[in-house]
PDB file of C-alpha atoms in Angstrom:
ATOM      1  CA  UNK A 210     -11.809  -7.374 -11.745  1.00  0.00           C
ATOM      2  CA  UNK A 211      -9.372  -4.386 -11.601  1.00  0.00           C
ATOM      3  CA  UNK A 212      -5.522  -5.946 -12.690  1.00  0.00           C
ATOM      4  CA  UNK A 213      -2.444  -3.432 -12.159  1.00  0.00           C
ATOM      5  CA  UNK A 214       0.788  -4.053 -14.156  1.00  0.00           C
ATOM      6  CA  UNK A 215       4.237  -2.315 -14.540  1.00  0.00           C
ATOM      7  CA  UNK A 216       6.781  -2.253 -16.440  1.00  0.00           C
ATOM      8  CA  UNK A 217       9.583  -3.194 -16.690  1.00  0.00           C
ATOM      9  CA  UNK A 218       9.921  -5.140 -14.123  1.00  0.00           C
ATOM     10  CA  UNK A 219      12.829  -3.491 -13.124  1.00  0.00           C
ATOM     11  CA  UNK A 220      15.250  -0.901 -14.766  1.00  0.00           C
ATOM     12  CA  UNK A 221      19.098   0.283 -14.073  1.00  0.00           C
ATOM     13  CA  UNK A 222      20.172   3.513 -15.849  1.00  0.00           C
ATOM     14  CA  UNK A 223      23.161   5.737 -14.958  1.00  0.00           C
ATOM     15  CA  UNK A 224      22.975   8.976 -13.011  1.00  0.00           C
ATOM     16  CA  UNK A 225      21.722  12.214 -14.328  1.00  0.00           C
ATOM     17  CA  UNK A 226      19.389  10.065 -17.161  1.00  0.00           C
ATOM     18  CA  UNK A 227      15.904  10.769 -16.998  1.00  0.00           C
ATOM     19  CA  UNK A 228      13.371   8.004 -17.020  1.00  0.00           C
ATOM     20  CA  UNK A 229       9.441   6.456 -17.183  1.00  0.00           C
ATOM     21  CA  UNK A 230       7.868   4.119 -15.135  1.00  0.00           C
ATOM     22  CA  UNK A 231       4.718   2.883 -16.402  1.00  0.00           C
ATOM     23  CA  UNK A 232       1.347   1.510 -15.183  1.00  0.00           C
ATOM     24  CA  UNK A 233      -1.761   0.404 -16.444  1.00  0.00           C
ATOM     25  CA  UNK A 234      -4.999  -0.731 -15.309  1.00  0.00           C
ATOM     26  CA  UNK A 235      -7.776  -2.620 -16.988  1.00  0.00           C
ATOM     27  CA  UNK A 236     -10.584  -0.905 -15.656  1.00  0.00           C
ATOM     28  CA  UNK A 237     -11.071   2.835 -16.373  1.00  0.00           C
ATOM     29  CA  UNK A 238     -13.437   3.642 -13.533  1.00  0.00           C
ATOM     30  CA  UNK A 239     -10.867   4.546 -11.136  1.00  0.00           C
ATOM     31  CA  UNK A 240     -10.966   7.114  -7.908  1.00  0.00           C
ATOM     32  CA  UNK A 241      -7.289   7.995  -8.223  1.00  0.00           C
ATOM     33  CA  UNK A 242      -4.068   6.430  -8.671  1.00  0.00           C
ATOM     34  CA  UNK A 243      -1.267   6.448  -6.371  1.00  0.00           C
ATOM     35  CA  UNK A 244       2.633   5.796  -6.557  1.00  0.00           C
ATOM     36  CA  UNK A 245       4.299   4.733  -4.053  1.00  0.00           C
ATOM     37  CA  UNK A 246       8.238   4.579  -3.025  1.00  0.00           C
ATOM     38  CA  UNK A 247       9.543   1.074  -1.378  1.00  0.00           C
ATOM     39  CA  UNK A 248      12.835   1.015  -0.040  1.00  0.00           C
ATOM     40  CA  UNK A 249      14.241  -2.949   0.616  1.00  0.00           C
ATOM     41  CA  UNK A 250      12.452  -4.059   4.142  1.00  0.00           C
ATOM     42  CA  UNK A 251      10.873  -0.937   4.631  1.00  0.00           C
ATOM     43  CA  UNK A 252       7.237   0.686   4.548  1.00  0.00           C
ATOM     44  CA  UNK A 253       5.505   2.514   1.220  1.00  0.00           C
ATOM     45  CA  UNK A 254       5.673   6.205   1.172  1.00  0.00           C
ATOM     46  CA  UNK A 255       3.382   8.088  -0.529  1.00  0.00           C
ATOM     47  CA  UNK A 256       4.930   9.972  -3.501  1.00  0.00           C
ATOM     48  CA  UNK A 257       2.153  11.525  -6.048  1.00  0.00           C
ATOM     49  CA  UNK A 258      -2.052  10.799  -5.881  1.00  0.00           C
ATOM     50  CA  UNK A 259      -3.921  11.685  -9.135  1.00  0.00           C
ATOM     51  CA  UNK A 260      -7.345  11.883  -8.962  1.00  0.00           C
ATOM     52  CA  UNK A 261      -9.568  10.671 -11.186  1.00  0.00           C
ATOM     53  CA  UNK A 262     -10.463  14.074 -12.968  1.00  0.00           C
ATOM     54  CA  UNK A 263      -6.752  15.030 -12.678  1.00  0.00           C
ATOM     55  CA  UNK A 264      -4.034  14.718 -15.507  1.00  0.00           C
ATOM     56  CA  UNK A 265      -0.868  14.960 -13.853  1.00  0.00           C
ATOM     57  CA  UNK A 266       0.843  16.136 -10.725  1.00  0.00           C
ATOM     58  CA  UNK A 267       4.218  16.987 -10.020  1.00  0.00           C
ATOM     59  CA  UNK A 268       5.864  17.703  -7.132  1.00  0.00           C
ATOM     60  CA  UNK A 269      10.106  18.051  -6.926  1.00  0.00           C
ATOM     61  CA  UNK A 270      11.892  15.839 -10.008  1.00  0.00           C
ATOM     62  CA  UNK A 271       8.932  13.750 -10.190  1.00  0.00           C
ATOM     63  CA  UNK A 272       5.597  14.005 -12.050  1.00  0.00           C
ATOM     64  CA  UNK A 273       3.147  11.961 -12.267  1.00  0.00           C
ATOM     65  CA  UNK A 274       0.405  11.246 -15.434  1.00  0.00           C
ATOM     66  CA  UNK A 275      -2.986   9.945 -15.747  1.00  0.00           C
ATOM     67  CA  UNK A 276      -4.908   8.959 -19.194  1.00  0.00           C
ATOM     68  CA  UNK A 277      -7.751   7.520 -17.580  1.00  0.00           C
ATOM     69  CA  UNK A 278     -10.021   6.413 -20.593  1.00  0.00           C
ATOM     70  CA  UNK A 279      -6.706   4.579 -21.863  1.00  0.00           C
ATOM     71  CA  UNK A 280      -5.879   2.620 -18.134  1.00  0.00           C
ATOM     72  CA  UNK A 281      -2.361   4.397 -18.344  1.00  0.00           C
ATOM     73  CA  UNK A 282      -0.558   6.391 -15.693  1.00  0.00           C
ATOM     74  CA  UNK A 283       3.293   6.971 -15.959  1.00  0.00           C
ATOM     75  CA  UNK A 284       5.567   8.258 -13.448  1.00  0.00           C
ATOM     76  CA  UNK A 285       8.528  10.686 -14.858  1.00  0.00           C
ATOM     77  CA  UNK A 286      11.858  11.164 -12.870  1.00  0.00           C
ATOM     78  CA  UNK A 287      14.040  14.030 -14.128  1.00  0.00           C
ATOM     79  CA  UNK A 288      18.250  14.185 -13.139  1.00  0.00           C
ATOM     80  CA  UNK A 289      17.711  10.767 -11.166  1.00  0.00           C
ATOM     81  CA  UNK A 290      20.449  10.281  -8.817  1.00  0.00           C
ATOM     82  CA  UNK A 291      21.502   7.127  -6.507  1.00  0.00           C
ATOM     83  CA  UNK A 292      19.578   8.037  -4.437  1.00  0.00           C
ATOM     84  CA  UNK A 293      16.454   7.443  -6.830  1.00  0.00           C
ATOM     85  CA  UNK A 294      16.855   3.411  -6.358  1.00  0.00           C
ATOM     86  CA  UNK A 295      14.227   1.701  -4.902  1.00  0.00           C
ATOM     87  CA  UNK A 296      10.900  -0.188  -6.280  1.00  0.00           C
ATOM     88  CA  UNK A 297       8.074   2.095  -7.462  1.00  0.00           C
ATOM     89  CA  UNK A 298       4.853   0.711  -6.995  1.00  0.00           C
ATOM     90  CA  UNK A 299       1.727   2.145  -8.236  1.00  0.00           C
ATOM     91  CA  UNK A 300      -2.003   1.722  -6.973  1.00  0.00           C
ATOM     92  CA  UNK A 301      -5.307   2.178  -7.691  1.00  0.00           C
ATOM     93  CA  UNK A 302      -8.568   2.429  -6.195  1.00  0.00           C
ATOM     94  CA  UNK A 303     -12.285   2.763  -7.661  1.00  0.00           C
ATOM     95  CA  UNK A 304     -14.139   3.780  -5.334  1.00  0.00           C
ATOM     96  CA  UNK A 305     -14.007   6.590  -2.056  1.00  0.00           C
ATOM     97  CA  UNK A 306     -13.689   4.626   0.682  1.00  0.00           C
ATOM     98  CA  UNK A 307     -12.371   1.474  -1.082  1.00  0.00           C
ATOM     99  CA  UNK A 308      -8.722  -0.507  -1.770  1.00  0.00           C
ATOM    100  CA  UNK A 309      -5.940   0.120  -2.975  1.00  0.00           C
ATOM    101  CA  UNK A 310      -5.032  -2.227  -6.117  1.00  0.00           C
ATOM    102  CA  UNK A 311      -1.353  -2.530  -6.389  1.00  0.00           C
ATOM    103  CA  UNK A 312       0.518  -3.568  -9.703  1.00  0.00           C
ATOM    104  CA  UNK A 313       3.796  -5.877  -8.469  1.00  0.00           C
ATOM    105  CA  UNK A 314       6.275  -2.800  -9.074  1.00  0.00           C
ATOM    106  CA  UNK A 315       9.372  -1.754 -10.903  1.00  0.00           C
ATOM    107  CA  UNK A 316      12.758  -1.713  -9.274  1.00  0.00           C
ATOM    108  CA  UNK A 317      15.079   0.679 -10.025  1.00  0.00           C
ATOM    109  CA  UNK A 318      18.757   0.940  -9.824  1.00  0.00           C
ATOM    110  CA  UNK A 319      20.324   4.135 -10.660  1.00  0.00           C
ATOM    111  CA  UNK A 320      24.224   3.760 -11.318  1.00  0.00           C
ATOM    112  CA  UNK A 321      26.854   6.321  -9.865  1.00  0.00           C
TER     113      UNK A 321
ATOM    114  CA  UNK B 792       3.967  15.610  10.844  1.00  0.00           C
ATOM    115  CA  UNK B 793       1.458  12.684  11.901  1.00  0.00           C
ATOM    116  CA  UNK B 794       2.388   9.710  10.506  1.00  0.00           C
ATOM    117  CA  UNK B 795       0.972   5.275  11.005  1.00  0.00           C
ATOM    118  CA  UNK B 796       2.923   3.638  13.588  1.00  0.00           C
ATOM    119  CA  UNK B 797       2.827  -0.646  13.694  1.00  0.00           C
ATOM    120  CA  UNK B 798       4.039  -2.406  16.233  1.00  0.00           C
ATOM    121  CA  UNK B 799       6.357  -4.661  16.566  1.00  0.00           C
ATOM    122  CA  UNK B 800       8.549  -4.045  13.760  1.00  0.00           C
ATOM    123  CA  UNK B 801       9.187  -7.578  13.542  1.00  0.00           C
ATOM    124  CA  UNK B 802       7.576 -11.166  15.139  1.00  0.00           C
ATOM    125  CA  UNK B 803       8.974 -14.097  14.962  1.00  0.00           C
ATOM    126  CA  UNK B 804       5.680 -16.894  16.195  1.00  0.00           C
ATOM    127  CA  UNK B 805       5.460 -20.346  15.533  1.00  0.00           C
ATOM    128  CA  UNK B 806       2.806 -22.249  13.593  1.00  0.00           C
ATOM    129  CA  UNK B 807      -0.331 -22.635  15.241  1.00  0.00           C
ATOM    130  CA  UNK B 808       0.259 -19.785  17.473  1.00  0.00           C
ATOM    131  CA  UNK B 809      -1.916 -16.600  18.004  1.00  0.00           C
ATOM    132  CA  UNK B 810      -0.305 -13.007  16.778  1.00  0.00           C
ATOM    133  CA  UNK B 811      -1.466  -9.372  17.403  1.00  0.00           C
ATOM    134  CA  UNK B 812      -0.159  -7.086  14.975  1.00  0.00           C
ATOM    135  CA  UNK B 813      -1.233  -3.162  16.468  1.00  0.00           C
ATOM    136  CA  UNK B 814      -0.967  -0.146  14.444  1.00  0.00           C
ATOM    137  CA  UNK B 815      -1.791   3.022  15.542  1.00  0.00           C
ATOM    138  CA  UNK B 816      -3.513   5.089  12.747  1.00  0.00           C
ATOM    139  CA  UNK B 817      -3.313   9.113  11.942  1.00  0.00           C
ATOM    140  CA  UNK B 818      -5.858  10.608  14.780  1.00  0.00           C
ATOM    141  CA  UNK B 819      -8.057  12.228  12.683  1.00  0.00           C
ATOM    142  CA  UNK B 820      -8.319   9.657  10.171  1.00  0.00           C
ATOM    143  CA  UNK B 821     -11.559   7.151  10.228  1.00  0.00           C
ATOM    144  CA  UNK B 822     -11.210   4.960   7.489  1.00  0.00           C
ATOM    145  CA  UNK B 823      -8.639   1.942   8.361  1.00  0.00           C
ATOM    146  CA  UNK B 824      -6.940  -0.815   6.558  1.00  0.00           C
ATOM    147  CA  UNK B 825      -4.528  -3.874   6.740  1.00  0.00           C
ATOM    148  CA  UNK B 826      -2.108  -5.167   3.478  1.00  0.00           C
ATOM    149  CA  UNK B 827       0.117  -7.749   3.350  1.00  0.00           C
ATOM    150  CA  UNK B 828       2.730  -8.157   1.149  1.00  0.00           C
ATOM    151  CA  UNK B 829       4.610 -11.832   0.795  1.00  0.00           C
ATOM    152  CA  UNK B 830       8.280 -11.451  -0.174  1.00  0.00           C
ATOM    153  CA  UNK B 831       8.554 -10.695  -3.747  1.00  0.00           C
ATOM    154  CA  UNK B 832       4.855 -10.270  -4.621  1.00  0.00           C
ATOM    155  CA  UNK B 833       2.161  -7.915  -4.475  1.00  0.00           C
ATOM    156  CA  UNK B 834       1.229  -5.441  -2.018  1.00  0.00           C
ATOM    157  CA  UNK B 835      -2.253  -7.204  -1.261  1.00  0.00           C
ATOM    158  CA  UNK B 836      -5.892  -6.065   0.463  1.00  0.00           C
ATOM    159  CA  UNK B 837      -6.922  -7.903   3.887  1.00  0.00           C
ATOM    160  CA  UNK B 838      -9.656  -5.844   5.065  1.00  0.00           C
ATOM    161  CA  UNK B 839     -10.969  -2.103   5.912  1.00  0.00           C
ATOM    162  CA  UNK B 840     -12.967  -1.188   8.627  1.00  0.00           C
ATOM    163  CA  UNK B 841     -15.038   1.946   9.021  1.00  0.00           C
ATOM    164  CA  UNK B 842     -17.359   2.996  12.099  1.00  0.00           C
ATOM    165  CA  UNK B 843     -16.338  -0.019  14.321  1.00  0.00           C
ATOM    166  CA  UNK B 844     -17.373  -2.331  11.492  1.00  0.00           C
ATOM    167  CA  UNK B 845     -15.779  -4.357   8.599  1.00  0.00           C
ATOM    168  CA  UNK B 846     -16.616  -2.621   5.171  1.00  0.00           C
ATOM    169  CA  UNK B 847     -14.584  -4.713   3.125  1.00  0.00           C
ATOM    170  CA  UNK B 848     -12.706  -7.667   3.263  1.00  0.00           C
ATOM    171  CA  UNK B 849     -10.524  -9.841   0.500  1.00  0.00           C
ATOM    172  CA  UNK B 850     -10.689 -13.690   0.252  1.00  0.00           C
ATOM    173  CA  UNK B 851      -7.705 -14.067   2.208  1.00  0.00           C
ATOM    174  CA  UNK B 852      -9.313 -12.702   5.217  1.00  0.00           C
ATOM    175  CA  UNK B 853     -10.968 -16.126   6.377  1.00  0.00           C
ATOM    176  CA  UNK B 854     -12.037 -17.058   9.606  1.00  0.00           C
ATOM    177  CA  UNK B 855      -8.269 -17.173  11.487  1.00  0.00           C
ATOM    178  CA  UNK B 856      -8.394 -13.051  10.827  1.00  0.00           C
ATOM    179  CA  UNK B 857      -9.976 -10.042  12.853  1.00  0.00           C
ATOM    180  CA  UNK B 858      -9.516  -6.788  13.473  1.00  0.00           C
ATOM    181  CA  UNK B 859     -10.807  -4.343  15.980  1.00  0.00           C
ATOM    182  CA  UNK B 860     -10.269  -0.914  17.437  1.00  0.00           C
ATOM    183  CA  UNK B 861     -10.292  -1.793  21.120  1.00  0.00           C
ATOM    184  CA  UNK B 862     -10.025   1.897  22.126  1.00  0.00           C
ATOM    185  CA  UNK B 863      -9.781   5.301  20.447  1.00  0.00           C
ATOM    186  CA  UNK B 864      -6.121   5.015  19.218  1.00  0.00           C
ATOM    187  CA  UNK B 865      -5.271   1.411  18.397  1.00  0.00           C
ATOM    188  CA  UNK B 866      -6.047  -1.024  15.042  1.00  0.00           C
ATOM    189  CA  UNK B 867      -5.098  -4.080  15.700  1.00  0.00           C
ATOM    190  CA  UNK B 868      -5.271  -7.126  13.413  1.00  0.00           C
ATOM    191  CA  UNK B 869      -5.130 -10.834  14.990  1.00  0.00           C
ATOM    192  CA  UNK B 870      -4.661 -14.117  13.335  1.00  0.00           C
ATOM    193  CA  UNK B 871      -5.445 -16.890  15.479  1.00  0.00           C
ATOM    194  CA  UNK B 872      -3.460 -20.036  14.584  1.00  0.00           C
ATOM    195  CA  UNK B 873      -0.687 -18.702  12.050  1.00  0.00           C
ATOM    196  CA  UNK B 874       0.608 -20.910   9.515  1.00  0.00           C
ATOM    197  CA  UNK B 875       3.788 -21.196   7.369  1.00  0.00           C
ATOM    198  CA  UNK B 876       2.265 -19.139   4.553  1.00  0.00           C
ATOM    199  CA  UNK B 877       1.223 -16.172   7.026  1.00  0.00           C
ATOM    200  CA  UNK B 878       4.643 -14.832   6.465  1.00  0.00           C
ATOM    201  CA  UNK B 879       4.740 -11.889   4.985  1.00  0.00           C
ATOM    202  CA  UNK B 880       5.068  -7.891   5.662  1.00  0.00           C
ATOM    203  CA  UNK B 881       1.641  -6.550   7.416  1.00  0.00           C
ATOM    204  CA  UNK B 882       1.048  -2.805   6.380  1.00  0.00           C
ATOM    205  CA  UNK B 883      -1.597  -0.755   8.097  1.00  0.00           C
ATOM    206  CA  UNK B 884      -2.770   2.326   6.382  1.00  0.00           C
ATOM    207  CA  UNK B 885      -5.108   5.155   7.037  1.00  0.00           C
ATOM    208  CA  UNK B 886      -7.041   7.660   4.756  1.00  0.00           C
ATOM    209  CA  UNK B 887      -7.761  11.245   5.136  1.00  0.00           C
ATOM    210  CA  UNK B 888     -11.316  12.249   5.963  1.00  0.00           C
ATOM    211  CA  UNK B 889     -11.712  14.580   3.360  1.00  0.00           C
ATOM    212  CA  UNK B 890     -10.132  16.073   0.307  1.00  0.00           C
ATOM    213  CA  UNK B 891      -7.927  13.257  -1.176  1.00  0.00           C
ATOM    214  CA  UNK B 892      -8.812  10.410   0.356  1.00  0.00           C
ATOM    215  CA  UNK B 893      -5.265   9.554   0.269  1.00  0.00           C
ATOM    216  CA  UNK B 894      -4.132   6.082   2.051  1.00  0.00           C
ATOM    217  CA  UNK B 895      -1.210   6.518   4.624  1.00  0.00           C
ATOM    218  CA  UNK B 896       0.942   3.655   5.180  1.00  0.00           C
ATOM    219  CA  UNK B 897       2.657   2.866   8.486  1.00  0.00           C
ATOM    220  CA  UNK B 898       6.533   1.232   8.506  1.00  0.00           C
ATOM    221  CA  UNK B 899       4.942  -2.171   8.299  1.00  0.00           C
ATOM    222  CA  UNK B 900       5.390  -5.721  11.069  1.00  0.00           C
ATOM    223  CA  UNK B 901       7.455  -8.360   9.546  1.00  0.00           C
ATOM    224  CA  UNK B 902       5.775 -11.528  10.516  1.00  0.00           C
ATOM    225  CA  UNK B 903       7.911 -14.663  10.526  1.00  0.00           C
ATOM    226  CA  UNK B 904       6.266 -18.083  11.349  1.00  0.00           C
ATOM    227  CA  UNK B 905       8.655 -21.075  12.365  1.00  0.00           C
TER     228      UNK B 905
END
């Protein structure tokens, strides 16, 4: 049975650092991997999908990596800024037309 | 761009009571879903439904869930005598066709039960 888990749990670093989410999964034989973006109350917006045969993607200050045969994917943040803070979740799922796994998240503050 | 819409944005039902939480997925999308997430845990599967048919469902989708696409727009999911522990935030999602596969998520129904 697929398992997603994140840490830390949550993390609070002052503007302008750059940080690392992490995620790993227990089974290797994945589709793709998504992160996500949660603001308090609100929906999950889509941030960065790997797919399976991918190693990273990128898009703005964030990029996203995959190590697949290792169950690893971290997410990278360059220059965060306030407006950064939120909980980052990330997901999995194994097959085309299947679930999405989701680990329980890391919440991040980022400090003025 | 085309984005999930849910409605409401919240409910507020007491226990025992029937609830129909309707989403509204990407047009051109054909492969539909419902999460829940209970306040601080896990974003967590219900069900997925492809081709007017169930294709997957988790254990928590017992007997007092269903789902249907009652015309060519709508996805609604309906729980039939809510308890306490239905509380939660309901999520609707769609996924692309082609290409990615990617999931969409819509803003989500808060679903309090009294």
């Amino acid at each position: 049975k697929q398992e997603v888990t994140q840490i830390p749990a949550a993390l609070s670093v002052p503007e302008g650092e750059n940080l690392v989410l992490n995620c790993s999964f227990t089974d290797s034989a994945i589709y793709n991997l998504q992160w996500f973006r949660q603001d308090p109350g609100k929906g999950l917006t889509s941030l960065l999908l790997i797919q399976s045969s991918q190693r990273e993607q990128t898009s703005g200050r964030l990029n996203a990596s995959l190590d697949k045969s290792s169950g690893r994917s971290t997410l990278y943040i360059a220059a965060s800024q306030p407006g950064d803070s939120a909980t980052y979740l990330c997901a999995v799922k194994s097959t085309v037309g299947g679930k999405l796994i989701f680990g329980q998240g890391t919440e991040l503050s980022v400090k003025p | 761009e085309p984005e999930v819409t849910q409605t409401p944005s919240h409910q507020v039902t007491q226990m025992g009571q029937e609830v129909i939480l309707r989403c509204v997925p990407i047009s051109n999308h054909l492969y539909f879903y419902w999460y829940r997430q209970i306040l601080g845990q896990k974003v967590e599967f219900l069900v997925s439904f492809y081709n007017n048919e169930i294709s997957e469902k988790s254990e928590i989708f017992d007997d007092q869930f269903s789902v249907e696409r009652p015309d060519g727009s709508n996805f609604t999911l309906k729980i039939r005598s809510t308890k306490l522990e239905d509380s939660a935030m309901y999520f609707c999602a769609s996924r692309t066709p082609s290409g990615s596969y990617e999931q969409y998520f819509g803003p989500g129904t808060r679903l309090t039960v009294t």
